[in-house]
XYZ file of C-alpha atoms in Angstrom:
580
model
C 0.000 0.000 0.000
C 1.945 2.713 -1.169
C 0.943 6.397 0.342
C -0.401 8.000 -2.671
C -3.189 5.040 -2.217
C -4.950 5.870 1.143
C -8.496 5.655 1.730
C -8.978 9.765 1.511
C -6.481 9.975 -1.956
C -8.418 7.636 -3.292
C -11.958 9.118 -2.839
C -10.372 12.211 -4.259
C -9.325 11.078 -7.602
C -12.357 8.838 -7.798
C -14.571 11.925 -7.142
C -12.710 14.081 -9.807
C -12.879 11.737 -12.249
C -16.650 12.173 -12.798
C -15.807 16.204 -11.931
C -16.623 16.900 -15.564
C -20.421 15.000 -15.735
C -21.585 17.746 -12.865
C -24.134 19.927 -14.477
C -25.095 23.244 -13.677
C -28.962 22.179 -12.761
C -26.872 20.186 -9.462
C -27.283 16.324 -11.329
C -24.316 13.773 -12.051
C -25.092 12.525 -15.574
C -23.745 9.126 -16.948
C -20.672 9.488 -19.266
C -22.132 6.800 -21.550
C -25.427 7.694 -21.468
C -25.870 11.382 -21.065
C -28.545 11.365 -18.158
C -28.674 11.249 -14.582
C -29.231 7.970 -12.765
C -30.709 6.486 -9.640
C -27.766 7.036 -6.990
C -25.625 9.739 -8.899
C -26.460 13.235 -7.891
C -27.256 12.290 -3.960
C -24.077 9.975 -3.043
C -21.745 11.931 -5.222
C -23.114 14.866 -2.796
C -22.363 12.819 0.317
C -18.685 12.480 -1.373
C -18.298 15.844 -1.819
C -19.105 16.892 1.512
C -16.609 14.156 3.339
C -14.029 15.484 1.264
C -14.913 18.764 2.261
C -14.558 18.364 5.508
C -11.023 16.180 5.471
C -9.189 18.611 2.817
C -7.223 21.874 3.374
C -8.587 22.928 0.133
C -12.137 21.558 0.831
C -14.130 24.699 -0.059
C -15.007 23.557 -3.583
C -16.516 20.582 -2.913
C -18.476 21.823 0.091
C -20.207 24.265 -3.182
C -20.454 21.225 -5.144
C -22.421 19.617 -2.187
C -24.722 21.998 -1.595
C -25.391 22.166 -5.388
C -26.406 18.523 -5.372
C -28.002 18.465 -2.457
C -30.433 20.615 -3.448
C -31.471 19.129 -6.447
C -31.012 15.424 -4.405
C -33.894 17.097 -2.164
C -36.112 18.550 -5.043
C -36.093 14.959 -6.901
C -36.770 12.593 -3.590
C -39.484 15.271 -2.474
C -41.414 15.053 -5.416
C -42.374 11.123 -6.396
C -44.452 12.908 -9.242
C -41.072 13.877 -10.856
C -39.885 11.609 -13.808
C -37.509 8.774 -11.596
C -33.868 9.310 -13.068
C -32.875 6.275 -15.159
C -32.242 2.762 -13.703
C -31.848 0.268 -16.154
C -29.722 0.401 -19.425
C -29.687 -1.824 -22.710
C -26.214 -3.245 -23.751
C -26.805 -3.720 -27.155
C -27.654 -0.170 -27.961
C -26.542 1.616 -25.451
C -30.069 3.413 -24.188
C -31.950 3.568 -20.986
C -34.613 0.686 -20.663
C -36.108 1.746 -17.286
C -37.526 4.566 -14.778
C -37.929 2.862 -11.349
C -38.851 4.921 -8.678
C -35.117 4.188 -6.707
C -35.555 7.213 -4.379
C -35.745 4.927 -1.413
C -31.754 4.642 -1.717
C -31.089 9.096 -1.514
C -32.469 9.353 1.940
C -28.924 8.716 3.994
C -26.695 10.022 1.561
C -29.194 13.139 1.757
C -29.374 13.290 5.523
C -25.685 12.644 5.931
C -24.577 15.407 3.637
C -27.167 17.655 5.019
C -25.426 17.273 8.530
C -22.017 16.847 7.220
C -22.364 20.833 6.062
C -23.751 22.401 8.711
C -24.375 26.057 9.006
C -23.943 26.007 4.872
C -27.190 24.374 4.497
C -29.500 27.001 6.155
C -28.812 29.459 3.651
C -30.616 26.849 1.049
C -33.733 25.967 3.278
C -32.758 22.785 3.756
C -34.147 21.880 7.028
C -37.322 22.953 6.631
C -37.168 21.557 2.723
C -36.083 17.774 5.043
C -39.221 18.012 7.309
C -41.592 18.591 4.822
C -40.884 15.106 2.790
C -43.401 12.401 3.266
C -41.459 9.272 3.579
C -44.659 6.570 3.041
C -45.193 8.749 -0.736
C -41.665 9.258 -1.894
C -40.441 6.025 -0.594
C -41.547 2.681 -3.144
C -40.711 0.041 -1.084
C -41.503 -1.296 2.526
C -39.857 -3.720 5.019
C -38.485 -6.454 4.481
C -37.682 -5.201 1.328
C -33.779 -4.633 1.108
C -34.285 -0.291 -0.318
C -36.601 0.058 2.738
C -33.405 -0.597 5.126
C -32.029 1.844 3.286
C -34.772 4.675 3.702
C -34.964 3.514 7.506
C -31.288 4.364 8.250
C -31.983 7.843 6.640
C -35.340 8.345 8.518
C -33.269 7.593 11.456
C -30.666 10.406 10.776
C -33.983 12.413 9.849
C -35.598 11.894 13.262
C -32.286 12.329 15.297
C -31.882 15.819 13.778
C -35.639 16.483 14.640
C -36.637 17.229 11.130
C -39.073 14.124 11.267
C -42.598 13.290 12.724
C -41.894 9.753 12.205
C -42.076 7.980 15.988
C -39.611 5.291 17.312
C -42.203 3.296 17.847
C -43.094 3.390 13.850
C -39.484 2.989 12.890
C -39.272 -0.134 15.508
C -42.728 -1.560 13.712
C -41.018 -0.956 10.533
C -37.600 -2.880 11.781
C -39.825 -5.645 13.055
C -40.563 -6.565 9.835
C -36.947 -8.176 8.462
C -37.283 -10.302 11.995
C -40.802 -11.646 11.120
C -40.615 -15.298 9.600
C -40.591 -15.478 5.826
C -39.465 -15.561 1.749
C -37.534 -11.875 2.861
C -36.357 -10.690 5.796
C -33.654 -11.825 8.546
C -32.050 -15.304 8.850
C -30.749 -15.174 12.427
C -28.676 -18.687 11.970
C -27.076 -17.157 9.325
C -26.452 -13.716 9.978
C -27.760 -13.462 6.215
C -30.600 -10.811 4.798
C -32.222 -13.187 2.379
C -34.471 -12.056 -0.763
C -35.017 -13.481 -4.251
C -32.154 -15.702 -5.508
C -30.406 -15.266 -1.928
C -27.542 -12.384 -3.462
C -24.425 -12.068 -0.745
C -23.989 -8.814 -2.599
C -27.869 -7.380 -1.052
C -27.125 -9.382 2.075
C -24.056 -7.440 2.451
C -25.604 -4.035 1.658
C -29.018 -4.419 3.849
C -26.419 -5.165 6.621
C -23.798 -2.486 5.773
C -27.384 0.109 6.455
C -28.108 -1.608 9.323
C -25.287 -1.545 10.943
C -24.514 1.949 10.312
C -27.999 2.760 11.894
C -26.553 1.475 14.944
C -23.520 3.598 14.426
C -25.709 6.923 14.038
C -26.985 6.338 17.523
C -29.953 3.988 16.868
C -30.994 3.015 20.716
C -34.755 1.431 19.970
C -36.138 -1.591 21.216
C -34.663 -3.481 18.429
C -30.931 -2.350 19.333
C -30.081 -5.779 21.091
C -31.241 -8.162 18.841
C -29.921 -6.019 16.008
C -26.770 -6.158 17.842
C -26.689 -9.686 18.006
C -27.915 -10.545 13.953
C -25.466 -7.926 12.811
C -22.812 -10.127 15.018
C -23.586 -13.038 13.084
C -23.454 -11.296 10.128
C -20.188 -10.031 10.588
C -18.802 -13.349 10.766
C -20.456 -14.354 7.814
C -19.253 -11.667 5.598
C -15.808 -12.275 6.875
C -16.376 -15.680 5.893
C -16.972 -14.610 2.579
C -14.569 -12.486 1.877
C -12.236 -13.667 -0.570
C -8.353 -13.276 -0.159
C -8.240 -10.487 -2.926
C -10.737 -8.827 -1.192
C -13.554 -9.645 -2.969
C -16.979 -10.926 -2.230
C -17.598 -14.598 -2.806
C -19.739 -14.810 -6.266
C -23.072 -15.336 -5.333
C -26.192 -14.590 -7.808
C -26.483 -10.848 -8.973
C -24.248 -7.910 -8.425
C -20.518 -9.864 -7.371
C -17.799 -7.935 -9.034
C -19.175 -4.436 -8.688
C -16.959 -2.037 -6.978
C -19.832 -0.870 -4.320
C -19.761 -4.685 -3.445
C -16.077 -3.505 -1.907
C -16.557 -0.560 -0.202
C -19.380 -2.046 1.635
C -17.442 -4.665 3.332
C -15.360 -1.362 4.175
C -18.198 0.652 5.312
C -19.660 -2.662 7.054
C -16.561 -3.932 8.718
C -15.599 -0.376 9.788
C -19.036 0.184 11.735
C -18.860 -2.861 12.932
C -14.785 -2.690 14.747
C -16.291 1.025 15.419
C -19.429 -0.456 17.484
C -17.298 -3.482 18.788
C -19.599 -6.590 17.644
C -18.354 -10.073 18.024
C -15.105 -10.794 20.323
C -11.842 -9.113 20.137
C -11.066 -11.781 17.256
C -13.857 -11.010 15.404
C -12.870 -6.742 15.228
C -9.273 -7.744 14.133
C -10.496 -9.569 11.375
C -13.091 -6.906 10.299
C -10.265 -4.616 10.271
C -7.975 -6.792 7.961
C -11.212 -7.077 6.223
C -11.817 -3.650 5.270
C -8.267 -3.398 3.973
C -8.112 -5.931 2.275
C -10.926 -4.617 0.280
C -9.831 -1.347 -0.395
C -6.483 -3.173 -1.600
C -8.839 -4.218 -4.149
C -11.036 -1.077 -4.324
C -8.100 0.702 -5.511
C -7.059 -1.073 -8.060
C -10.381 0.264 -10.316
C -9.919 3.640 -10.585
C -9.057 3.329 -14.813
C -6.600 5.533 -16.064
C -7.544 8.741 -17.051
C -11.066 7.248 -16.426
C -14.116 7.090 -14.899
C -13.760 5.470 -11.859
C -14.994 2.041 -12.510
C -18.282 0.499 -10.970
C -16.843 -2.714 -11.899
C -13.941 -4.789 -11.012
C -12.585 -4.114 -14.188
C -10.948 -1.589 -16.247
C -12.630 -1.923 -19.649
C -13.829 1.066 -21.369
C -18.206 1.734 -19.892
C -18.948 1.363 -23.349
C -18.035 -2.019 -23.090
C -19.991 -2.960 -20.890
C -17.770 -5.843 -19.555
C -19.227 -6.973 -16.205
C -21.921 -4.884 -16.003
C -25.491 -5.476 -15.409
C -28.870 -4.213 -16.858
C -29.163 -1.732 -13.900
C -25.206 -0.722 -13.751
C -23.971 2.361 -15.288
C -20.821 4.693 -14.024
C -23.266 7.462 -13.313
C -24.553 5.850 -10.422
C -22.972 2.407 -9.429
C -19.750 4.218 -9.301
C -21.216 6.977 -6.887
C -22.550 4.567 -4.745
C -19.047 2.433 -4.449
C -17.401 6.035 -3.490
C -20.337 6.464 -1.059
C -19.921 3.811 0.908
C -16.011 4.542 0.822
C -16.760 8.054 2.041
C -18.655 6.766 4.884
C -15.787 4.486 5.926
C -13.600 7.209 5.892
C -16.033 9.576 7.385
C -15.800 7.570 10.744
C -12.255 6.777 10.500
C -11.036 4.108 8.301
C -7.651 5.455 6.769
C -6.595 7.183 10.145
C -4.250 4.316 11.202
C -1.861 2.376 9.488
C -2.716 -0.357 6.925
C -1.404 -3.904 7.680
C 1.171 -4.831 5.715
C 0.742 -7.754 2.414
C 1.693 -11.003 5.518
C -0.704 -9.805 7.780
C -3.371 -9.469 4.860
C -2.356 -12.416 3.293
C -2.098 -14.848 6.351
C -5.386 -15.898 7.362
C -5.887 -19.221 8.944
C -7.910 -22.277 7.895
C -11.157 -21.092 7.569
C -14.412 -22.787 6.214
C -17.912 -22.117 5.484
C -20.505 -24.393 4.415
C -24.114 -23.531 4.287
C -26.695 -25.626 3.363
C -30.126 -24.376 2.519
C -31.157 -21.769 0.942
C -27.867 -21.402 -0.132
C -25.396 -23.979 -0.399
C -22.562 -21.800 -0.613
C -18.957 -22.692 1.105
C -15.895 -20.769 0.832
C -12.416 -21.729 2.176
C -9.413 -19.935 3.239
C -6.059 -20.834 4.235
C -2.979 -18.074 3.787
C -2.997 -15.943 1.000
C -5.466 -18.367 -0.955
C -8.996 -18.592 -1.097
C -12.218 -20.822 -2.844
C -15.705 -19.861 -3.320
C -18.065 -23.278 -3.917
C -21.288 -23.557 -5.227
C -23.194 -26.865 -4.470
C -27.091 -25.505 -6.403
C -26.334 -22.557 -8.071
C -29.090 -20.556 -9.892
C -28.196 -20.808 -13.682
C -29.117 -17.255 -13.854
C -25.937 -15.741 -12.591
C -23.494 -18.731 -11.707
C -22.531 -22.796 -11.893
C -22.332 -25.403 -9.551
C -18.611 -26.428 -8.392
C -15.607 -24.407 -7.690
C -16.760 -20.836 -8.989
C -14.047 -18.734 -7.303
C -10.403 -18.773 -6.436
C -8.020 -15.939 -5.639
C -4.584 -16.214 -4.493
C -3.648 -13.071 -2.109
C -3.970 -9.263 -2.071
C -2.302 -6.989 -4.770
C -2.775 -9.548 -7.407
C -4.680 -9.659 -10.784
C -4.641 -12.732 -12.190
C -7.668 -14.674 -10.176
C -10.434 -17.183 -11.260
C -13.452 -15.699 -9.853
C -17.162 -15.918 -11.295
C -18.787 -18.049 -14.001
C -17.959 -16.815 -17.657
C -20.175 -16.814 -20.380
C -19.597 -17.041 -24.724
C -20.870 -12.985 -25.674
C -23.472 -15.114 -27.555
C -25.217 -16.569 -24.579
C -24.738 -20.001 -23.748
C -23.987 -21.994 -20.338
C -22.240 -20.147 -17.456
C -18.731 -21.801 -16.700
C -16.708 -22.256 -13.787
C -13.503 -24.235 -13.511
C -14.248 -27.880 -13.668
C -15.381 -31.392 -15.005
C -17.028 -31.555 -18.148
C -18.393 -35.130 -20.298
C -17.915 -36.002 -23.652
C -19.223 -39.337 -25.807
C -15.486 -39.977 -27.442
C -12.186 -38.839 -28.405
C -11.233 -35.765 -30.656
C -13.286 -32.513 -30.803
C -16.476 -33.949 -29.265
C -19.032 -32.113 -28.254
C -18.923 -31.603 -24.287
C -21.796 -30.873 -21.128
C -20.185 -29.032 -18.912
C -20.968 -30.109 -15.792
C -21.265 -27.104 -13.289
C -23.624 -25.519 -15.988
C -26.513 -27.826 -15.628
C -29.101 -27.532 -12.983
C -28.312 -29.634 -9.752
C -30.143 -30.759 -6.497
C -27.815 -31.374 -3.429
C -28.213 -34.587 -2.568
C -25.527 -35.029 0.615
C -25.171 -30.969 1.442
C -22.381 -29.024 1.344
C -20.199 -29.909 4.409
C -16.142 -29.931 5.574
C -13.982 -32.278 4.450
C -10.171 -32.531 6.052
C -8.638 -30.004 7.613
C -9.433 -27.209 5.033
C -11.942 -28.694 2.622
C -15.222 -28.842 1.555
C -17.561 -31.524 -0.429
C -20.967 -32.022 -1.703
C -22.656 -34.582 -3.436
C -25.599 -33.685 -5.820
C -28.215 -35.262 -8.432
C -28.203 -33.129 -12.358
C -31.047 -32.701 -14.404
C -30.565 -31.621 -17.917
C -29.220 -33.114 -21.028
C -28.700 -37.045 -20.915
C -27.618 -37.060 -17.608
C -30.813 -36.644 -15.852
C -31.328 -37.999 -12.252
C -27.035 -38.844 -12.421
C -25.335 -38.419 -9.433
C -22.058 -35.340 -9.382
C -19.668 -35.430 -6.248
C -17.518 -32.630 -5.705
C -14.377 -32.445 -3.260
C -12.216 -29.400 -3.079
C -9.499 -28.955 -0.641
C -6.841 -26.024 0.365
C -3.145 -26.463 1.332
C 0.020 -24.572 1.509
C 0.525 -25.529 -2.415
C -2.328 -25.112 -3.483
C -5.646 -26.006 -4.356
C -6.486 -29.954 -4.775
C -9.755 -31.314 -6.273
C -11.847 -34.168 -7.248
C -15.247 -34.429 -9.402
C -16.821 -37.210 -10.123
C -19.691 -38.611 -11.911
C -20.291 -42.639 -10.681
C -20.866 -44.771 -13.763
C -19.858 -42.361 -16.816
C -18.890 -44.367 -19.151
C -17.191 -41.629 -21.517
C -14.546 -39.173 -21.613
C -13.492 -36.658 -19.331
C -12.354 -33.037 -19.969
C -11.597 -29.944 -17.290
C -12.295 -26.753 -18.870
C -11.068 -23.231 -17.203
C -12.492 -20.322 -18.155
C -10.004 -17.544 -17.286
C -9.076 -13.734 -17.658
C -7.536 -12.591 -20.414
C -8.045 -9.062 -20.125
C -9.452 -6.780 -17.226
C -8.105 -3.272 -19.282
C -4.938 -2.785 -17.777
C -1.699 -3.027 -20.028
C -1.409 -6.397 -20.314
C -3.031 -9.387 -21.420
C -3.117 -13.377 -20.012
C -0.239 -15.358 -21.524
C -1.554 -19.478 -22.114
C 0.972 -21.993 -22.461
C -0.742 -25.535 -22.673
C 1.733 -27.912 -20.941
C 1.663 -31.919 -21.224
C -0.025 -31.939 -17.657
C -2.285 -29.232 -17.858
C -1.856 -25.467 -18.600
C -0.316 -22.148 -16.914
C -1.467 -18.636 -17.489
C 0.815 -15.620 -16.860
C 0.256 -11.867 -16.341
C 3.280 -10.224 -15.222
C 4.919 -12.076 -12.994
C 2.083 -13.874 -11.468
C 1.490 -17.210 -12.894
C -1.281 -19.831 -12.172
C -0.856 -23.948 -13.630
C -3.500 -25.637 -14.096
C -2.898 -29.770 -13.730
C -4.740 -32.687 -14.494
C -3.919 -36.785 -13.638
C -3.969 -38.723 -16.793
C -2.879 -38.621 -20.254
C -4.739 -35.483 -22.266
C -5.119 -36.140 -25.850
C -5.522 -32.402 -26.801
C -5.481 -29.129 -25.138
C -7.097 -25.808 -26.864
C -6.752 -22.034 -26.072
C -9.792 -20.225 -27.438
C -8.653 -16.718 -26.284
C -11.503 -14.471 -27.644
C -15.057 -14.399 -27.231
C -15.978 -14.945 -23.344
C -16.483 -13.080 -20.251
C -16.971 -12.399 -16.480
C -17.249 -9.691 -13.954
C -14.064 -9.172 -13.629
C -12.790 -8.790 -17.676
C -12.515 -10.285 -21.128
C -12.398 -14.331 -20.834
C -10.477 -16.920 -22.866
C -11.698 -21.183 -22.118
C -9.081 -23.675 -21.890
C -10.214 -27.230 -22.941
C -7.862 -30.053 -21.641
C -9.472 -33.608 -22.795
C -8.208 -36.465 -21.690
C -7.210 -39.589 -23.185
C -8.902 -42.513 -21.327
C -12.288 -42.564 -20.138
C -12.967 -42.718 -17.311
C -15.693 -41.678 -13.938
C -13.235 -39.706 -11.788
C -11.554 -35.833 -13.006
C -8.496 -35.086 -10.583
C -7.167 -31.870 -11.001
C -5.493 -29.034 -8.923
C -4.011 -25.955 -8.836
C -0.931 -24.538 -7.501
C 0.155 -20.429 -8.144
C 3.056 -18.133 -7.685
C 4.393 -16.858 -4.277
């Protein structure tokens, strides 16, 4: 961590880089798409204003603040106002949707509002505050995951006495994510669960959570708040992956606000002193370790990227149908601002060891999830047992091998024409030669024998497929981690074909260089810069192929690597071992 990358230098130069899409009407407008968007104009505000208040030479942005706040105010005031845009179309670059997303401006409103002080009475602001009706602006209501967000502003609303709201309406409106239910709080878990159970909107409905209780939040619900948000914790520490990133899991993994959550998150949470004196040491290697990776995105003479890439936003590499720099990026610098804001950056970062030397550590959750991750040192897996074939595969879906490094396997990649997501693993074919193949991980699966530890640092899982010809067949999957590496075993009982392991990987993620392949008797080994990752199968293969060019994942451009082997056989052992 060199010094020209703290915490507060890099809010800076990721708040001037979208300087020059401030209009004079106070709205942040998309670079790509020439309007403003759901989060822009209120968290870039929020930015503003922390920077105002930690810089010498502040006085700009606190004008460029109050600017935004006041149009912020005018737009979440007014739910008859056209909602900015929220949903964009890849192919032609245009905006798709309107949704009413004012439910997510309410803290970074009431934060900036506080944040300036004495400069916002000359704008009416506190009397502009009291006069917004919450219930008609606001869409969405508990358990939804945008009504925590509206609650932790109406908190900061009531504490500055601009609100009529009671606590005993915000406590009946907090008793709602503790009710059973499809939404809402699982206490075992520590996890906010919603459709398709995302550990990117668990993370965030906890991030606002736990930064209500950091704003002074002292209801009825405070203790057993205290104690799911505990939970929580561990779980997102869990997680976290050793670059780090956020475990893939359904939508929204690989976005840069996914990051400086787990820094606003783990920052509140050492602040307020959850869990055991264990438990706040690792939240604070946790938030560095994903700024390590937070800082990386800022693309040269760029935008600063909403994704954990550096492709060009016309690209759209990694994005989703709601992403766009005009707001996703905003929001990733608004959660950074509020880390900073109550003092991450003020000490001294732990150096790469202490980052990078984590002890064994395993998850493995059954339902609704049946996600695992495992950690030992500077390496890391994320494991999928019945992934949702919307966003990722079943099998080994993420690995990572220590902070300040670029070339990691993490998230299922895709052909640009559609096709099967793909993750690092086993896949069948009928014969020899350029057979067709079913990738395994692609194809739906029901856990059979759940997710569970295996060893000392491993996981396994045993599952039945559907799809294809291999309907109501039985997949076991074994991954373990070591000092050397990664070791694993797939196997389908009774195949009586061919085996081949394919690895999707990044080729490009828009910095200067580009993924070296070199296909090696025993497997492969991909280079970028000095790090280098092999790839290593037992058995004879009869051909390896690089297709370098038309896949991708959150993180960049994608290549596939097919390595088919020679015998047949029921059993794929494979592994993977990395440089220092």
């Amino acid at each position: 961590m060199t010094n020209q990358s703290t915490p507060l230098s890099i809010l800076r130069v990721g708040v001037d880089s979208l300087s020059g899409q401030l209009h004079q009407n106070g709205t942040l407008h998309d670079p790509v798409f020439g309007a403003p968007t759901q989060y822009g104009s209120a968290y870039y505000a929020w930015c503003c204003a922390v920077l105002a208040g930690r810089l010498e030479d502040g006085e700009g942005y606190r004008d460029r603040a109050a600017g935004l706040l006041s149009e912020a105010i005018d737009h979440t005031a007014d739910p008859e106002r056209q909602p900015y845009a929220s949903g964009f179309d890849r192919q032609t670059l245009s905006i798709t949707d309107r949704l009413n997303h004012r439910d997510f401006t309410w803290p970074p409103i009431l934060k900036t509002y506080l944040a300036l002080g004495e400069r916002t009475e000359r704008g009416g602001f506190r009397r502009r505050l009291a006069e917004v009706d919450v219930e008609a602006s606001f869409l969405s209501r508990p358990p939804s995951n945008w009504a925590s967000v509206w609650l932790s502003g109406e908190w900061l609303r009531m504490a500055a006495g601009l609100s009529s709201t009671s606590s005993d309406e915000l406590d009946a409106w907090i008793d709602v994510f503790f009710e059973d239910g499809d939404a809402g709080f699982d206490l075992d878990l520590g996890m906010y669960l919603e459709r398709g159970n995302p550990n990117a909107y668990d993370l965030f409905t906890r991030a606002h959570f736990t930064d209500l209780l950091l704003q002074g939040y002292a209801g009825r619900n405070r203790d057993r708040l205290e104690n799911f948000l505990t939970t929580g914790l561990r779980r997102s520490l869990n997680l976290q992956l050793s670059d780090g990133s956020l475990a893939s899991g359904y939508r929204s993994a690989g976005q840069t606000w996914v990051l400086s959550a787990q820094i606003a998150l783990f920052t509140g949470s050492r602040t307020l002193r959850l869990g055991s004196s264990a438990d706040q040491e690792g939240a604070w290697l946790g938030a560095w370790r994903a700024f390590g990776s937070l800082a990386r995105w800022q693309r040269p003479d760029g935008y600063f990227s909403p994704v954990q890439n550096l492709l060009p936003p016309e690209l759209r590499v990694g994005y989703e149908a709601y992403t766009a720099d005009g707001h996703y990026s905003p929001l990733a610098l608004g959660f950074l601002a509020s880390a900073v804001y109550a003092g991450f950056g003020d000490d001294d970062p732990p150096s790469s060891v202490e980052l990078d030397g984590r002890p064994a550590v395993r998850l493995a959750e059954g339902a609704p999830t049946h996600r695992g991750a495992v950690h030992l040192g500077r390496l890391s897996i994320g494991v999928h047992a019945e992934a949702d074939d919307s966003y990722d595969a079943t099998g080994l879906v993420d690995i990572t091998f220590g902070s300040g490094r670029q070339l990691h396997f993490v998230s299922a990649a895709r052909h640009l024409s559609g096709g099967p997501w793909l993750v690092p693993g086993l896949a069948l074919r009928d014969g020899l030669g350029a057979q067709p193949v079913i990738a395994v991980g692609a194809l739906r699966h029901n856990v059979s024998s759940r997710l569970a530890r295996s060893g000392t640092a491993g996981l396994q899982f045993e599952t039945t497929m559907s799809g294809s010809d291999l309907a109501a067949r039985r997949y076991r999957w074994q991954g373990s981690v070591g000092d050397s590496g990664v070791k694993l075993v797939e196997t389908v009982p009774g195949w009586p074909g061919w085996l081949t392991l394919l690895v999707p990987y990044l080729r490009d993620l828009g910095s200067a260089a580009t993924t070296v392949v070199s296909l090696l008797d025993s497997g492969v080994r991909f280079a970028l810069g000095d790090e280098w990752v092999e790839f290593a199968v037992e058995g004879e293969i009869e051909r390896g192929i690089d297709l370098p060019y038309g896949y991708e994942n959150r993180r960049g451009l994608c290549g596939l690597v097919r390595l088919d082997l020679t015998e047949p056989g029921e059993t794929l052992r494979w592994s993977v071992v990395s440089s220092d």
